[in-house]
Steps between C-alpha positions, in 0.01 A plus 500: 500500500544821313346741269607313191254232570713245677280234689594329822499164317794630308714466801381135587827330433702725704255483797496108455888505519497709814229293663694162422830654626336591836340169542811294411752729675362712769180368651557253781885515466593851626366754739527780263383755756823441691726528192671797380440626138851392401435151621170472314658657176789237534272189526267621233803571258638148565168335443458670163858465386562144630158328498254675277738565213678164514344214695117540521292249299322687222204356321553719182846325480355151485555453873865596484680760713610812293870419544441155334275643220773762430778239483285287263452820275877576493579135425249505206679809368836335508349185322355712239833689441688165488260361254526814283872457484498128393 
């Protein structure tokens, strides 16, 4: 929250993302108190790059992982370009 009038609810999506990451990745899987900062940084980075951005099921995408939805989008662009040429 800041002087410009930001509300705590403005950050709900970000907080939700971090909570989901912690429950899916860290809790009951790793003893984070025994890990180094570099080890934590590495597993969190891999989670977001590999899983969050590519494979997780996303209800906003019709239940498709982001990677599949992106591929469908690029395929539709190729189809539209092909149809425009013919």
